[in-house]
Amino acid sequence: MEQYEPDRLSAAQVAAVRRSFRNGRAALSRRSLLRASAGGALAVGGLGVLSACGIPPAARTSGVSSEDHSAKEKTVAFSNWTEYMDVDDSGKRHPTLEEFRKRTGIAVKYTEDINDNVEFFGKVKPQLAAGQDTGRDLICVTDWLAARLIRFGWVQKLDASNLPTAYANLSQQFRSPDWDPGRAYSYPWTGISTVIAYNRKALDGEEVTSVSDLLDNPRLKGRVGFLSEMRDSVGMTLLDMGKDPGRFTDDDFDAAIARLQKAVDKGQIRRFTGNDYTSDLTKGDFAACIAWAGDVVQLKADSPDVDFVIPDSGYMTSTDNLLVPNKSRHKTNAERLIDYYYEPKPAAELAAYINYVCPVDGVKAELARIDEDAANNPLIIPDREMAAKSRAFRSLSSKEETAYEEKFAKLTGA
């Protein structure tokens, strides 16, 4: 394990957090996102833990566990994002969780109490830093926070003997991120792809196949959108420049920022957005934009003019990941729940509801029984060609993250 890194947030990083609360991927529930009214505010508790000076530095522990009570206590506490689990028509039951309980006798205390990674980190950090139980056996966080928790030694190494299905069925695309080689500590809940979306009517005959088209085509001037999430917008730009977002240098990053700045200065980019690009895209205010695939799946169902393209240069993928915190009382039960969601049937039921990238191989036939269109949608089940174009943003040190967010904030005017 590395020496712990201080978690003091710069002014730019705090601005990025607030941006996420307002309109980033965390701002609205995934399922209700496209039906939400414009300008709806997210009531977020815990923002007070952040300030321009940042949250207190982390104390690193040694990766402690506790006595596993799974055999005697048939329960598991699972914290997840809002609207990130299948529900029945009543909106009150989670069929896959019910099936898990019936099969195993393990009751899942399921709570959707994660609104944003940084907010959630602030919520659980005091207990983790003190080596105390968070009251959670399983959590779901985005890859950069998963990397931080692993680096601090605050999550437990998984027992491979309890995860035979997960190990066998994990898609190759997600098997070995640089922050958790071989998935010793985590398994992905879902993948989040960043692609180019466009409004066919607004393009008026123009062709968009690359990020270069967004940045350089004068006929799209003022009708292009990029995301307010640094890793997505810079990552897609790096790919277009022939650079690997998993191996770039400071000079590469600066070159990508300069390229985006040029497009901002000449009025090519209309604005940097969070999820609110969906309204601009459907209305035609954006002819094309950088977008999240889960949104595009739902937009296409309601807006026939909206479609997407995967650039030849590649596209960005991140993951939301399942981890077992230190001092969890029910580690084995948590591992059994992870393994269950790597079976094709529950994985298909989940994918049919949330519409994000399914990380489970062999799920297509099961998904086709539920929703044939979803099964044939490469934004949910990537084919081999699409999976090969997937790239992840490399892990950043605290120093790099601060510097990069500062530069990106200056670019976007945050």
Short mmCIF file of C-alpha atoms in Angstrom, two decimals:
data_model
loop_
_atom_site.label_atom_id
_atom_site.label_comp_id
_atom_site.label_asym_id
_atom_site.label_seq_id
_atom_site.Cartn_x
_atom_site.Cartn_y
_atom_site.Cartn_z
CA MET A 1 0.00 0.00 0.00
CA GLU A 2 1.13 3.53 -0.75
CA GLN A 3 1.59 6.16 1.91
CA TYR A 4 -1.71 7.99 2.34
CA GLU A 5 -2.22 11.22 0.43
CA PRO A 6 -3.87 14.29 1.98
CA ASP A 7 -7.40 14.93 0.76
CA ARG A 8 -7.47 18.68 0.94
CA LEU A 9 -9.56 20.01 -1.90
CA SER A 10 -8.52 23.05 -3.88
CA ALA A 11 -11.03 25.78 -4.73
CA ALA A 12 -11.32 24.31 -8.22
CA GLN A 13 -12.01 20.84 -6.86
CA VAL A 14 -14.71 22.17 -4.53
CA ALA A 15 -16.24 23.97 -7.51
CA ALA A 16 -16.20 20.70 -9.43
CA VAL A 17 -17.99 18.98 -6.55
CA ARG A 18 -20.66 21.68 -6.40
CA ARG A 19 -20.99 21.45 -10.19
CA SER A 20 -21.68 17.71 -9.83
CA PHE A 21 -24.30 18.35 -7.16
CA ARG A 22 -26.10 20.81 -9.45
CA ASN A 23 -25.97 19.13 -12.82
CA GLY A 24 -23.35 16.39 -13.04
CA ARG A 25 -23.90 12.65 -13.40
CA ALA A 26 -24.79 12.58 -9.70
CA ALA A 27 -27.27 15.43 -9.76
CA LEU A 28 -30.40 13.51 -10.68
CA SER A 29 -31.44 9.91 -10.30
CA ARG A 30 -30.41 7.88 -13.30
CA ARG A 31 -33.85 6.52 -14.13
CA SER A 32 -35.82 9.75 -13.68
CA LEU A 33 -33.18 12.00 -15.17
CA LEU A 34 -34.74 12.60 -18.57
CA ARG A 35 -38.18 13.27 -17.13
CA ALA A 36 -36.99 15.76 -14.53
CA SER A 37 -37.83 19.42 -14.89
CA ALA A 38 -35.07 21.79 -15.92
CA GLY A 39 -33.41 23.53 -13.01
CA GLY A 40 -34.64 21.04 -10.41
CA ALA A 41 -32.36 21.24 -7.37
CA LEU A 42 -30.86 18.26 -5.62
CA ALA A 43 -31.12 18.48 -1.88
CA VAL A 44 -27.74 17.22 -0.74
CA GLY A 45 -26.91 16.63 2.88
CA GLY A 46 -23.35 16.78 3.99
CA LEU A 47 -22.05 19.50 1.68
CA GLY A 48 -20.95 21.25 4.84
CA VAL A 49 -18.11 18.77 5.19
CA LEU A 50 -16.48 20.52 2.24
CA SER A 51 -14.99 23.97 2.05
CA ALA A 52 -12.45 25.82 -0.01
CA CYS A 53 -9.89 24.55 2.48
CA GLY A 54 -11.01 20.97 1.91
CA ILE A 55 -11.88 18.09 4.17
CA PRO A 56 -9.39 17.05 6.84
CA PRO A 57 -6.44 14.90 5.80
CA ALA A 58 -6.99 11.16 5.80
CA ALA A 59 -5.41 8.89 8.33
CA ARG A 60 -4.32 5.65 6.73
CA THR A 61 -5.15 2.36 8.40
CA SER A 62 -3.64 -1.00 7.67
CA GLY A 63 -6.58 -2.61 5.91
CA VAL A 64 -8.29 -4.18 8.92
CA SER A 65 -11.23 -6.55 8.88
CA SER A 66 -13.41 -7.67 11.72
CA GLU A 67 -14.93 -10.95 12.80
CA ASP A 68 -17.26 -12.11 10.05
CA HIS A 69 -20.73 -12.75 11.44
CA SER A 70 -22.18 -13.90 8.10
CA ALA A 71 -22.84 -17.47 9.20
CA LYS A 72 -25.01 -16.44 12.15
CA GLU A 73 -26.41 -13.11 10.92
CA LYS A 74 -28.19 -13.65 7.60
CA THR A 75 -28.09 -10.05 6.50
CA VAL A 76 -26.04 -7.64 4.39
CA ALA A 77 -26.16 -3.83 4.34
CA PHE A 78 -25.75 -2.42 0.82
CA SER A 79 -25.36 1.32 0.07
CA ASN A 80 -25.95 2.33 -3.54
CA TRP A 81 -26.75 5.31 -5.76
CA THR A 82 -30.35 6.43 -6.25
CA GLU A 83 -32.34 4.62 -8.95
CA TYR A 84 -29.51 2.15 -9.51
CA MET A 85 -31.48 -1.04 -8.85
CA ASP A 86 -34.34 -2.75 -10.67
CA VAL A 87 -37.83 -2.17 -9.27
CA ASP A 88 -41.20 -3.75 -9.96
CA ASP A 89 -44.27 -1.93 -11.30
CA SER A 90 -45.23 -0.81 -7.81
CA GLY A 91 -41.91 0.97 -7.48
CA LYS A 92 -41.48 -0.49 -4.00
CA ARG A 93 -39.86 -3.90 -4.49
CA HIS A 94 -36.50 -4.86 -5.96
CA PRO A 95 -37.09 -8.22 -7.68
CA THR A 96 -33.45 -9.27 -7.95
CA LEU A 97 -32.82 -8.55 -4.26
CA GLU A 98 -35.96 -10.51 -3.36
CA GLU A 99 -34.75 -13.46 -5.41
CA PHE A 100 -31.37 -13.34 -3.66
CA ARG A 101 -33.09 -13.42 -0.26
CA LYS A 102 -35.31 -16.36 -1.24
CA ARG A 103 -32.38 -18.35 -2.57
CA THR A 104 -29.85 -17.67 0.18
CA GLY A 105 -31.90 -16.65 3.20
CA ILE A 106 -29.81 -13.48 3.38
CA ALA A 107 -31.88 -10.31 3.80
CA VAL A 108 -30.46 -7.23 2.08
CA LYS A 109 -30.73 -3.94 3.92
CA TYR A 110 -30.66 -1.86 0.76
CA THR A 111 -30.17 1.91 1.02
CA GLU A 112 -29.83 4.42 -1.80
CA ASP A 113 -27.84 6.96 0.19
CA ILE A 114 -25.10 7.83 -2.31
CA ASN A 115 -25.70 11.08 -4.20
CA ASP A 116 -22.11 12.02 -4.98
CA ASN A 117 -18.75 10.36 -4.45
CA VAL A 118 -17.17 13.21 -2.49
CA GLU A 119 -20.21 13.70 -0.30
CA PHE A 120 -20.31 9.97 0.47
CA PHE A 121 -16.58 9.92 1.18
CA GLY A 122 -17.11 12.71 3.70
CA LYS A 123 -19.89 10.68 5.29
CA VAL A 124 -17.92 7.46 5.85
CA LYS A 125 -14.41 8.86 6.23
CA PRO A 126 -14.48 9.50 10.01
CA GLN A 127 -15.34 5.85 10.78
CA LEU A 128 -12.93 4.41 8.20
CA ALA A 129 -10.08 6.64 9.35
CA ALA A 130 -10.71 5.57 12.95
CA GLY A 131 -10.89 1.87 12.05
CA GLN A 132 -14.59 1.68 12.91
CA ASP A 133 -17.56 -0.06 11.31
CA THR A 134 -19.48 2.19 8.89
CA GLY A 135 -22.61 0.09 9.27
CA ARG A 136 -22.24 -0.95 5.63
CA ASP A 137 -21.11 -4.28 4.23
CA LEU A 138 -21.12 -3.27 0.57
CA ILE A 139 -20.74 0.12 -1.11
CA CYS A 140 -20.85 1.28 -4.73
CA VAL A 141 -18.51 4.13 -5.71
CA THR A 142 -16.95 5.45 -8.91
CA ASP A 143 -13.51 4.24 -9.94
CA TRP A 144 -11.46 7.24 -8.76
CA LEU A 145 -12.91 6.99 -5.24
CA ALA A 146 -12.56 3.21 -5.26
CA ALA A 147 -8.88 3.74 -6.07
CA ARG A 148 -8.52 6.14 -3.15
CA LEU A 149 -10.18 3.77 -0.66
CA ILE A 150 -7.93 0.92 -1.79
CA ARG A 151 -4.86 3.17 -1.55
CA PHE A 152 -5.73 4.12 2.02
CA GLY A 153 -6.25 0.49 3.03
CA TRP A 154 -9.88 1.19 3.97
CA VAL A 155 -11.50 -1.69 2.09
CA GLN A 156 -11.04 -5.44 2.43
CA LYS A 157 -9.44 -7.78 -0.04
CA LEU A 158 -12.09 -10.03 -1.52
CA ASP A 159 -12.06 -13.81 -1.05
CA ALA A 160 -11.90 -15.26 -4.55
CA SER A 161 -13.38 -18.55 -3.35
CA ASN A 162 -16.67 -16.73 -2.70
CA LEU A 163 -16.69 -15.15 -6.17
CA PRO A 164 -16.43 -17.99 -8.72
CA THR A 165 -19.23 -16.68 -10.95
CA ALA A 166 -17.99 -13.10 -10.83
CA TYR A 167 -14.48 -14.17 -11.74
CA ALA A 168 -15.68 -16.33 -14.62
CA ASN A 169 -18.17 -13.84 -16.07
CA LEU A 170 -16.44 -10.48 -15.64
CA SER A 171 -16.01 -8.91 -19.08
CA GLN A 172 -12.43 -8.64 -20.28
CA GLN A 173 -12.93 -4.91 -20.75
CA PHE A 174 -13.14 -4.41 -16.97
CA ARG A 175 -10.78 -7.08 -15.62
CA SER A 176 -7.68 -5.14 -14.66
CA PRO A 177 -7.92 -1.39 -14.00
CA ASP A 178 -4.63 0.26 -13.02
CA TRP A 179 -6.00 1.07 -9.56
CA ASP A 180 -7.03 -2.55 -8.79
CA PRO A 181 -5.10 -5.01 -10.99
CA GLY A 182 -6.93 -8.32 -11.21
CA ARG A 183 -9.87 -6.95 -9.23
CA ALA A 184 -8.54 -8.01 -5.84
CA TYR A 185 -10.67 -5.45 -3.97
CA SER A 186 -13.55 -4.53 -6.28
CA TYR A 187 -16.02 -5.68 -8.92
CA PRO A 188 -17.84 -3.32 -11.27
CA TRP A 189 -21.55 -2.75 -10.76
CA THR A 190 -21.88 -1.09 -14.15
CA GLY A 191 -19.85 0.67 -16.81
CA ILE A 192 -20.34 4.31 -17.84
CA SER A 193 -19.41 5.07 -21.44
CA THR A 194 -18.75 8.54 -22.84
CA VAL A 195 -19.64 8.91 -26.52
CA ILE A 196 -20.59 11.55 -29.10
CA ALA A 197 -24.33 12.20 -29.34
CA TYR A 198 -25.97 14.26 -32.05
CA ASN A 199 -29.33 15.60 -33.20
CA ARG A 200 -29.77 14.53 -36.81
CA LYS A 201 -32.17 17.38 -37.65
CA ALA A 202 -29.91 20.02 -36.07
CA LEU A 203 -26.89 18.73 -38.00
CA ASP A 204 -28.72 19.58 -41.22
CA GLY A 205 -26.67 17.23 -43.36
CA GLU A 206 -23.34 17.69 -41.57
CA GLU A 207 -21.47 14.55 -40.57
CA VAL A 208 -20.04 14.06 -37.08
CA THR A 209 -17.73 11.10 -36.56
CA SER A 210 -14.97 12.47 -34.31
CA VAL A 211 -14.11 14.96 -31.61
CA SER A 212 -12.26 16.92 -34.31
CA ASP A 213 -15.60 17.47 -36.04
CA LEU A 214 -16.97 18.97 -32.83
CA LEU A 215 -13.98 21.24 -32.33
CA ASP A 216 -13.19 22.28 -35.89
CA ASN A 217 -16.29 22.25 -38.12
CA PRO A 218 -17.27 25.93 -38.53
CA ARG A 219 -20.84 24.99 -39.45
CA LEU A 220 -21.31 23.66 -35.92
CA LYS A 221 -20.02 26.85 -34.28
CA GLY A 222 -21.92 27.65 -31.09
CA ARG A 223 -23.87 24.37 -31.24
CA VAL A 224 -21.39 22.01 -29.60
CA GLY A 225 -21.40 20.80 -26.00
CA PHE A 226 -18.69 19.25 -23.83
CA LEU A 227 -19.07 17.80 -20.34
CA SER A 228 -18.19 19.59 -17.12
CA GLU A 229 -16.52 16.39 -15.91
CA MET A 230 -12.79 16.76 -16.55
CA ARG A 231 -11.98 13.10 -17.15
CA ASP A 232 -14.64 12.77 -19.85
CA SER A 233 -13.99 15.92 -21.86
CA VAL A 234 -10.20 15.84 -21.61
CA GLY A 235 -10.13 12.06 -22.08
CA MET A 236 -12.11 12.23 -25.32
CA THR A 237 -9.87 15.05 -26.54
CA LEU A 238 -6.71 13.12 -25.72
CA LEU A 239 -8.00 10.14 -27.69
CA ASP A 240 -8.71 12.38 -30.69
CA MET A 241 -5.11 13.63 -30.46
CA GLY A 242 -3.81 10.06 -30.63
CA LYS A 243 -2.94 9.94 -26.90
CA ASP A 244 -3.89 7.19 -24.48
CA PRO A 245 -5.84 8.59 -21.47
CA GLY A 246 -4.40 5.71 -19.47
CA ARG A 247 -0.77 6.78 -20.07
CA PHE A 248 -0.67 10.51 -20.79
CA THR A 249 1.87 13.06 -19.51
CA ASP A 250 1.47 16.57 -18.10
CA ASP A 251 2.41 17.95 -21.51
CA ASP A 252 -0.30 15.82 -23.15
CA PHE A 253 -2.87 17.12 -20.68
CA ASP A 254 -1.83 20.72 -21.30
CA ALA A 255 -2.08 20.18 -25.07
CA ALA A 256 -5.63 18.84 -24.69
CA ILE A 257 -6.60 21.82 -22.54
CA ALA A 258 -5.09 24.19 -25.14
CA ARG A 259 -7.09 22.53 -27.89
CA LEU A 260 -10.31 22.90 -25.94
CA GLN A 261 -9.41 26.49 -25.04
CA LYS A 262 -9.02 27.34 -28.71
CA ALA A 263 -12.52 26.02 -29.40
CA VAL A 264 -13.89 28.04 -26.47
CA ASP A 265 -12.16 31.23 -27.63
CA LYS A 266 -13.59 31.02 -31.15
CA GLY A 267 -17.11 30.24 -29.87
CA GLN A 268 -17.18 26.69 -31.20
CA ILE A 269 -18.19 25.20 -27.84
CA ARG A 270 -21.53 26.57 -26.67
CA ARG A 271 -21.01 25.47 -23.07
CA PHE A 272 -19.78 22.77 -20.69
CA THR A 273 -22.66 20.90 -19.10
CA GLY A 274 -23.63 18.15 -16.75
CA ASN A 275 -26.70 16.03 -17.47
CA ASP A 276 -28.57 19.12 -18.65
CA TYR A 277 -27.11 18.62 -22.13
CA THR A 278 -30.07 16.28 -22.70
CA SER A 279 -32.43 19.23 -23.04
CA ASP A 280 -30.07 21.13 -25.38
CA LEU A 281 -29.66 18.04 -27.53
CA THR A 282 -33.32 17.16 -27.91
CA LYS A 283 -34.27 20.81 -28.65
CA GLY A 284 -31.50 21.12 -31.22
CA ASP A 285 -29.57 23.85 -29.36
CA PHE A 286 -26.72 21.34 -29.48
CA ALA A 287 -26.15 19.81 -32.88
CA ALA A 288 -23.68 17.42 -31.23
CA CYS A 289 -22.05 16.95 -27.84
CA ILE A 290 -20.01 14.68 -25.61
CA ALA A 291 -22.57 12.56 -23.73
CA TRP A 292 -23.05 9.65 -21.35
CA ALA A 293 -24.30 6.50 -23.03
CA GLY A 294 -26.94 5.71 -20.38
CA ASP A 295 -28.64 9.01 -21.19
CA VAL A 296 -28.42 8.42 -24.92
CA VAL A 297 -30.14 5.03 -24.61
CA GLN A 298 -33.15 6.68 -23.00
CA LEU A 299 -33.07 9.77 -25.23
CA LYS A 300 -33.15 7.65 -28.39
CA ALA A 301 -36.32 5.93 -27.17
CA ASP A 302 -38.16 9.26 -26.94
CA SER A 303 -36.38 11.43 -29.54
CA PRO A 304 -35.95 9.79 -32.97
CA ASP A 305 -33.55 12.53 -34.15
CA VAL A 306 -31.03 11.72 -31.40
CA ASP A 307 -28.33 9.17 -32.11
CA PHE A 308 -24.70 8.48 -31.21
CA VAL A 309 -21.37 7.64 -32.77
CA ILE A 310 -18.26 5.93 -31.42
CA PRO A 311 -15.17 7.73 -32.78
CA ASP A 312 -12.52 5.59 -34.47
CA SER A 313 -10.08 7.05 -31.94
CA GLY A 314 -12.00 5.41 -29.09
CA TYR A 315 -14.24 6.43 -26.20
CA MET A 316 -13.97 6.83 -22.44
CA THR A 317 -15.28 4.31 -19.94
CA SER A 318 -15.45 4.56 -16.16
CA THR A 319 -17.06 2.21 -13.66
CA ASP A 320 -19.11 2.26 -10.50
CA ASN A 321 -17.69 -0.46 -8.26
CA LEU A 322 -18.68 -2.73 -5.39
CA LEU A 323 -16.30 -2.82 -2.39
CA VAL A 324 -16.43 -4.18 1.17
CA PRO A 325 -15.38 -1.55 3.76
CA ASN A 326 -13.10 -2.36 6.67
CA LYS A 327 -14.85 -3.66 9.78
CA SER A 328 -17.82 -4.95 7.78
CA ARG A 329 -19.66 -7.54 9.91
CA HIS A 330 -20.92 -9.56 6.94
CA LYS A 331 -18.12 -9.79 4.39
CA THR A 332 -19.00 -13.27 3.14
CA ASN A 333 -22.64 -12.29 2.66
CA ALA A 334 -21.49 -9.23 0.70
CA GLU A 335 -19.29 -11.39 -1.51
CA ARG A 336 -22.20 -13.75 -2.15
CA LEU A 337 -24.31 -10.77 -3.24
CA ILE A 338 -21.57 -9.59 -5.62
CA ASP A 339 -21.30 -13.09 -7.08
CA TYR A 340 -25.08 -13.30 -7.53
CA TYR A 341 -25.15 -10.20 -9.73
CA TYR A 342 -22.65 -11.82 -12.08
CA GLU A 343 -25.15 -14.55 -12.95
CA PRO A 344 -26.68 -13.80 -16.37
CA LYS A 345 -30.32 -13.67 -15.22
CA PRO A 346 -30.07 -11.07 -12.40
CA ALA A 347 -27.45 -9.17 -14.42
CA ALA A 348 -29.90 -8.97 -17.34
CA GLU A 349 -32.75 -7.80 -15.12
CA LEU A 350 -30.53 -5.07 -13.71
CA ALA A 351 -29.25 -3.98 -17.14
CA ALA A 352 -32.78 -3.83 -18.55
CA TYR A 353 -33.72 -1.34 -15.86
CA ILE A 354 -30.69 0.95 -15.51
CA ASN A 355 -29.53 0.94 -19.18
CA TYR A 356 -25.82 1.34 -18.42
CA VAL A 357 -23.03 -0.93 -19.66
CA CYS A 358 -23.38 -4.44 -18.25
CA PRO A 359 -19.97 -5.81 -17.11
CA VAL A 360 -21.16 -9.42 -17.23
CA ASP A 361 -20.28 -11.73 -20.11
CA GLY A 362 -22.97 -14.12 -21.34
CA VAL A 363 -25.88 -11.85 -20.46
CA LYS A 364 -27.14 -11.04 -23.97
CA ALA A 365 -29.47 -14.03 -24.37
CA GLU A 366 -31.09 -13.42 -20.99
CA LEU A 367 -31.48 -9.72 -21.72
CA ALA A 368 -33.09 -10.49 -25.10
CA ARG A 369 -35.86 -12.37 -23.28
CA ILE A 370 -36.66 -9.16 -21.39
CA ASP A 371 -35.86 -6.49 -23.98
CA GLU A 372 -34.49 -7.45 -27.39
CA ASP A 373 -33.63 -3.85 -28.28
CA ALA A 374 -31.54 -3.51 -25.12
CA ALA A 375 -29.76 -6.78 -25.85
CA ASN A 376 -28.77 -5.51 -29.30
CA ASN A 377 -27.74 -2.06 -28.08
CA PRO A 378 -23.93 -1.70 -28.01
CA LEU A 379 -24.28 1.02 -25.37
CA ILE A 380 -25.56 -1.67 -22.96
CA ILE A 381 -23.88 -4.80 -24.32
CA PRO A 382 -20.75 -3.66 -26.19
CA ASP A 383 -19.75 -5.88 -29.07
CA ARG A 384 -16.14 -6.95 -29.43
CA GLU A 385 -15.27 -4.08 -31.77
CA MET A 386 -16.75 -1.45 -29.47
CA ALA A 387 -15.18 -2.95 -26.33
CA ALA A 388 -11.79 -2.79 -28.04
CA LYS A 389 -12.17 0.99 -28.42
CA SER A 390 -12.81 1.52 -24.72
CA ARG A 391 -10.24 3.49 -22.71
CA ALA A 392 -10.07 4.51 -19.06
CA PHE A 393 -8.58 7.67 -17.55
CA ARG A 394 -5.51 6.75 -15.55
CA SER A 395 -5.34 7.09 -11.79
CA LEU A 396 -4.16 10.48 -10.59
CA SER A 397 -2.09 11.42 -7.58
CA SER A 398 -3.55 14.07 -5.29
CA LYS A 399 -1.07 16.59 -6.72
CA GLU A 400 -2.06 15.79 -10.30
CA GLU A 401 -5.76 15.90 -9.53
CA THR A 402 -5.47 19.34 -7.95
CA ALA A 403 -3.41 20.73 -10.82
CA TYR A 404 -5.62 19.25 -13.54
CA GLU A 405 -8.88 20.37 -11.95
CA GLU A 406 -7.47 23.89 -11.59
CA LYS A 407 -6.65 24.04 -15.29
CA PHE A 408 -9.97 22.55 -16.32
CA ALA A 409 -11.86 24.96 -14.06
CA LYS A 410 -10.11 27.90 -15.70
CA LEU A 411 -11.08 26.53 -19.11
CA THR A 412 -14.76 26.07 -18.23
CA GLY A 413 -15.08 29.23 -16.16
CA ALA A 414 -16.16 27.25 -13.11
#
